[in-house]
Amino acid sequence: MKEELIIGLVSVSDRASSGVYKDEGIPALKAWLGSAIAAPAWRDETRLIADERPIIEATLKELVDSIGCHLVLTTGGTGPAPRDVTPEATLAVADKLMPGFGEQMRQISLKFVPTAILSRQVAVIRKGALIINLPGQPRSIRETLEGLRDAGVHGIFSAVPYCIDLIGGPYIETHEALVKAFRPKSAQRRQS
């Protein structure tokens, strides 16, 4: 039996977690992943939490260490405001830093808004999981994951399946019309 892909989806927001407004990050992530992932079967573990560093750290540890997530995507808490501490919490639980993801997200977002330079998204490896901090807005989430095909700009998700391969997770196939997973030829295989 093929291994099930487990994806943690974490929305970090003081106001959404306290019910002031409805969270849009997790629904946007679920919808995009549902359109992008062709195989294997996957399930999500969702968490809507306050912008508190100890809570974020504990949530990331739980999703990776206890639940066994292969991929954890966070949204929110990556700006320069005093309450934005998602990157610090993510770095605190990291085994390895993956700086290319944050660099590419900022490059994509800079095509739309000059304030993208203020974003502090990071990506890390913790044990057998890739953790990525995404922007907070649904449109920005989609743009950074998917890229800008018309402009020839790759989204970050094109590198996620191969990264998951390299850290021992399940082989992820994508719907190429939305996002093409890149792997070197030696790492490609046919799913049956």
Short mmCIF file of C-alpha atoms in Angstrom, two decimals:
data_model
loop_
_atom_site.label_atom_id
_atom_site.label_comp_id
_atom_site.label_asym_id
_atom_site.label_seq_id
_atom_site.Cartn_x
_atom_site.Cartn_y
_atom_site.Cartn_z
CA MET A 1 0.00 0.00 0.00
CA LYS A 2 1.24 3.46 -0.89
CA GLU A 3 2.02 5.88 1.90
CA GLU A 4 -0.59 8.53 2.51
CA LEU A 5 0.64 12.12 2.26
CA ILE A 6 -0.15 14.11 5.41
CA ILE A 7 -0.16 17.89 5.11
CA GLY A 8 -0.42 20.22 8.10
CA LEU A 9 -2.21 23.51 7.40
CA VAL A 10 -1.72 26.20 10.03
CA SER A 11 -3.33 29.62 9.97
CA VAL A 12 -1.65 32.01 12.39
CA SER A 13 -3.97 34.88 13.25
CA ASP A 14 -4.96 36.50 16.54
CA ARG A 15 -8.24 37.81 15.13
CA ALA A 16 -9.32 34.73 13.17
CA SER A 17 -8.41 32.36 16.02
CA SER A 18 -10.53 34.45 18.43
CA GLY A 19 -13.51 34.59 16.03
CA VAL A 20 -13.27 38.27 15.06
CA TYR A 21 -13.31 37.25 11.38
CA LYS A 22 -13.39 34.09 9.34
CA ASP A 23 -10.08 32.47 8.44
CA GLU A 24 -9.46 32.43 4.68
CA GLY A 25 -5.96 30.88 4.68
CA ILE A 26 -6.83 27.26 5.41
CA PRO A 27 -9.74 27.10 2.91
CA ALA A 28 -7.50 28.67 0.24
CA LEU A 29 -4.74 26.12 0.93
CA LYS A 30 -7.14 23.16 0.87
CA ALA A 31 -8.67 24.28 -2.42
CA TRP A 32 -5.32 24.86 -4.09
CA LEU A 33 -3.80 21.58 -2.88
CA GLY A 34 -6.93 19.72 -3.98
CA SER A 35 -6.42 21.09 -7.50
CA ALA A 36 -2.65 20.61 -7.56
CA ILE A 37 -1.92 17.17 -6.10
CA ALA A 38 -2.66 14.26 -8.42
CA ALA A 39 -1.20 11.49 -6.22
CA PRO A 40 -0.87 10.03 -3.67
CA ALA A 41 -4.03 10.24 -1.60
CA TRP A 42 -3.57 12.95 1.00
CA ARG A 43 -5.22 14.27 4.10
CA ASP A 44 -4.81 17.46 6.03
CA GLU A 45 -4.43 18.33 9.68
CA THR A 46 -5.60 21.90 10.25
CA ARG A 47 -4.88 24.30 13.08
CA LEU A 48 -6.14 27.87 13.57
CA ILE A 49 -3.95 29.46 16.22
CA ALA A 50 -3.02 32.80 17.78
CA ASP A 51 0.13 34.69 16.87
CA GLU A 52 2.02 33.47 19.94
CA ARG A 53 5.48 32.03 19.47
CA PRO A 54 5.15 29.19 22.05
CA ILE A 55 1.82 28.14 20.50
CA ILE A 56 3.25 28.19 16.97
CA GLU A 57 6.31 26.19 18.01
CA ALA A 58 4.18 23.62 19.87
CA THR A 59 1.82 23.29 16.90
CA LEU A 60 4.65 22.73 14.41
CA LYS A 61 6.24 20.13 16.70
CA GLU A 62 2.91 18.34 17.18
CA LEU A 63 2.19 18.21 13.44
CA VAL A 64 5.62 16.82 12.59
CA ASP A 65 6.56 14.77 15.65
CA SER A 66 3.18 13.36 16.72
CA ILE A 67 0.93 13.48 13.64
CA GLY A 68 3.70 12.63 11.14
CA CYS A 69 3.07 15.38 8.59
CA HIS A 70 5.36 15.30 5.55
CA LEU A 71 4.60 18.92 4.66
CA VAL A 72 3.41 21.77 6.87
CA LEU A 73 2.19 25.03 5.32
CA THR A 74 1.63 28.04 7.54
CA THR A 75 -0.12 31.24 6.56
CA GLY A 76 0.06 34.54 8.40
CA GLY A 77 2.36 36.14 10.93
CA THR A 78 5.29 36.82 8.59
CA GLY A 79 5.31 40.62 8.43
CA PRO A 80 7.39 43.12 10.42
CA ALA A 81 4.73 43.92 13.05
CA PRO A 82 5.62 43.10 16.67
CA ARG A 83 2.99 40.29 16.81
CA ASP A 84 4.33 38.62 13.61
CA VAL A 85 6.47 35.79 14.99
CA THR A 86 5.80 32.83 12.66
CA PRO A 87 9.33 32.88 11.13
CA GLU A 88 10.99 32.97 14.56
CA ALA A 89 8.87 30.04 15.77
CA THR A 90 9.58 28.10 12.58
CA LEU A 91 13.33 28.67 12.83
CA ALA A 92 13.26 27.60 16.50
CA VAL A 93 11.99 24.10 15.57
CA ALA A 94 14.22 23.67 12.50
CA ASP A 95 16.89 21.08 11.80
CA LYS A 96 17.84 22.70 8.45
CA LEU A 97 17.10 26.03 6.80
CA MET A 98 15.80 26.04 3.18
CA PRO A 99 16.29 29.72 2.19
CA GLY A 100 15.40 29.35 -1.50
CA PHE A 101 11.69 29.05 -0.75
CA GLY A 102 11.48 32.43 1.02
CA GLU A 103 13.62 34.08 -1.63
CA GLN A 104 11.36 32.82 -4.44
CA MET A 105 8.15 33.80 -2.64
CA ARG A 106 9.40 37.35 -2.23
CA GLN A 107 10.44 37.47 -5.90
CA ILE A 108 6.98 36.39 -7.01
CA SER A 109 5.18 38.80 -4.70
CA LEU A 110 7.41 41.70 -5.76
CA LYS A 111 5.87 41.39 -9.23
CA PHE A 112 2.62 42.65 -7.65
CA VAL A 113 3.42 44.84 -4.65
CA PRO A 114 6.56 46.69 -3.54
CA THR A 115 5.79 45.86 0.09
CA ALA A 116 6.59 42.18 -0.58
CA ILE A 117 10.11 43.09 0.51
CA LEU A 118 8.69 43.29 4.05
CA SER A 119 7.68 39.63 4.11
CA ARG A 120 9.82 37.29 6.17
CA GLN A 121 8.67 33.85 5.05
CA VAL A 122 11.07 31.01 5.74
CA ALA A 123 11.14 27.29 5.02
CA VAL A 124 12.84 24.62 7.08
CA ILE A 125 13.24 20.89 7.47
CA ARG A 126 12.26 19.34 10.79
CA LYS A 127 12.94 15.60 10.93
CA GLY A 128 11.14 14.17 7.86
CA ALA A 129 8.99 17.22 7.14
CA LEU A 130 9.22 20.38 5.08
CA ILE A 131 7.69 23.42 6.82
CA ILE A 132 6.97 26.51 4.70
CA ASN A 133 5.67 29.90 5.85
CA LEU A 134 3.34 31.28 3.18
CA PRO A 135 1.85 34.76 2.85
CA GLY A 136 -1.47 35.49 4.57
CA GLN A 137 -3.71 36.48 1.66
CA PRO A 138 -5.41 33.75 -0.44
CA ARG A 139 -4.38 35.38 -3.72
CA SER A 140 -0.74 35.64 -2.58
CA ILE A 141 -0.83 32.04 -1.37
CA ARG A 142 -1.92 30.87 -4.82
CA GLU A 143 0.60 33.06 -6.65
CA THR A 144 3.56 31.90 -4.57
CA LEU A 145 2.61 28.21 -4.76
CA GLU A 146 1.71 28.23 -8.44
CA GLY A 147 4.02 30.87 -9.88
CA LEU A 148 3.41 33.11 -12.86
CA ARG A 149 3.31 30.84 -15.86
CA ASP A 150 2.77 33.70 -18.33
CA ALA A 151 5.90 35.41 -17.01
CA GLY A 152 7.94 32.18 -16.83
CA VAL A 153 8.24 32.41 -13.03
CA HIS A 154 8.16 29.09 -11.17
CA GLY A 155 6.07 28.81 -8.05
CA ILE A 156 7.59 27.23 -4.99
CA PHE A 157 5.40 24.12 -5.12
CA SER A 158 7.24 22.90 -8.23
CA ALA A 159 10.18 22.11 -5.91
CA VAL A 160 8.16 20.65 -3.02
CA PRO A 161 7.65 17.08 -4.33
CA TYR A 162 11.36 16.52 -4.95
CA CYS A 163 12.24 18.01 -1.56
CA ILE A 164 9.77 15.60 0.06
CA ASP A 165 11.44 12.74 -1.89
CA LEU A 166 14.86 13.76 -0.59
CA ILE A 167 13.74 13.77 3.05
CA GLY A 168 12.03 10.37 2.79
CA GLY A 169 8.37 11.22 2.19
CA PRO A 170 5.87 9.87 -0.33
CA TYR A 171 6.28 10.44 -4.08
CA ILE A 172 4.01 13.38 -4.96
CA GLU A 173 2.61 13.86 -8.45
CA THR A 174 0.96 17.10 -9.52
CA HIS A 175 -1.57 18.18 -12.12
CA GLU A 176 0.84 19.74 -14.59
CA ALA A 177 -1.73 22.19 -15.99
CA LEU A 178 -1.60 23.95 -12.62
CA VAL A 179 1.93 23.26 -11.37
CA LYS A 180 4.57 20.91 -12.73
CA ALA A 181 6.65 19.09 -10.16
CA PHE A 182 10.32 19.30 -11.10
CA ARG A 183 12.62 16.35 -10.52
CA PRO A 184 15.88 15.44 -12.20
CA LYS A 185 15.39 12.62 -14.70
CA SER A 186 17.14 10.17 -12.38
CA ALA A 187 14.50 10.84 -9.68
CA GLN A 188 11.41 10.51 -11.87
CA ARG A 189 9.26 7.40 -11.77
CA ARG A 190 5.93 6.24 -13.02
CA GLN A 191 3.18 5.77 -10.49
CA SER A 192 1.03 2.71 -11.04
#
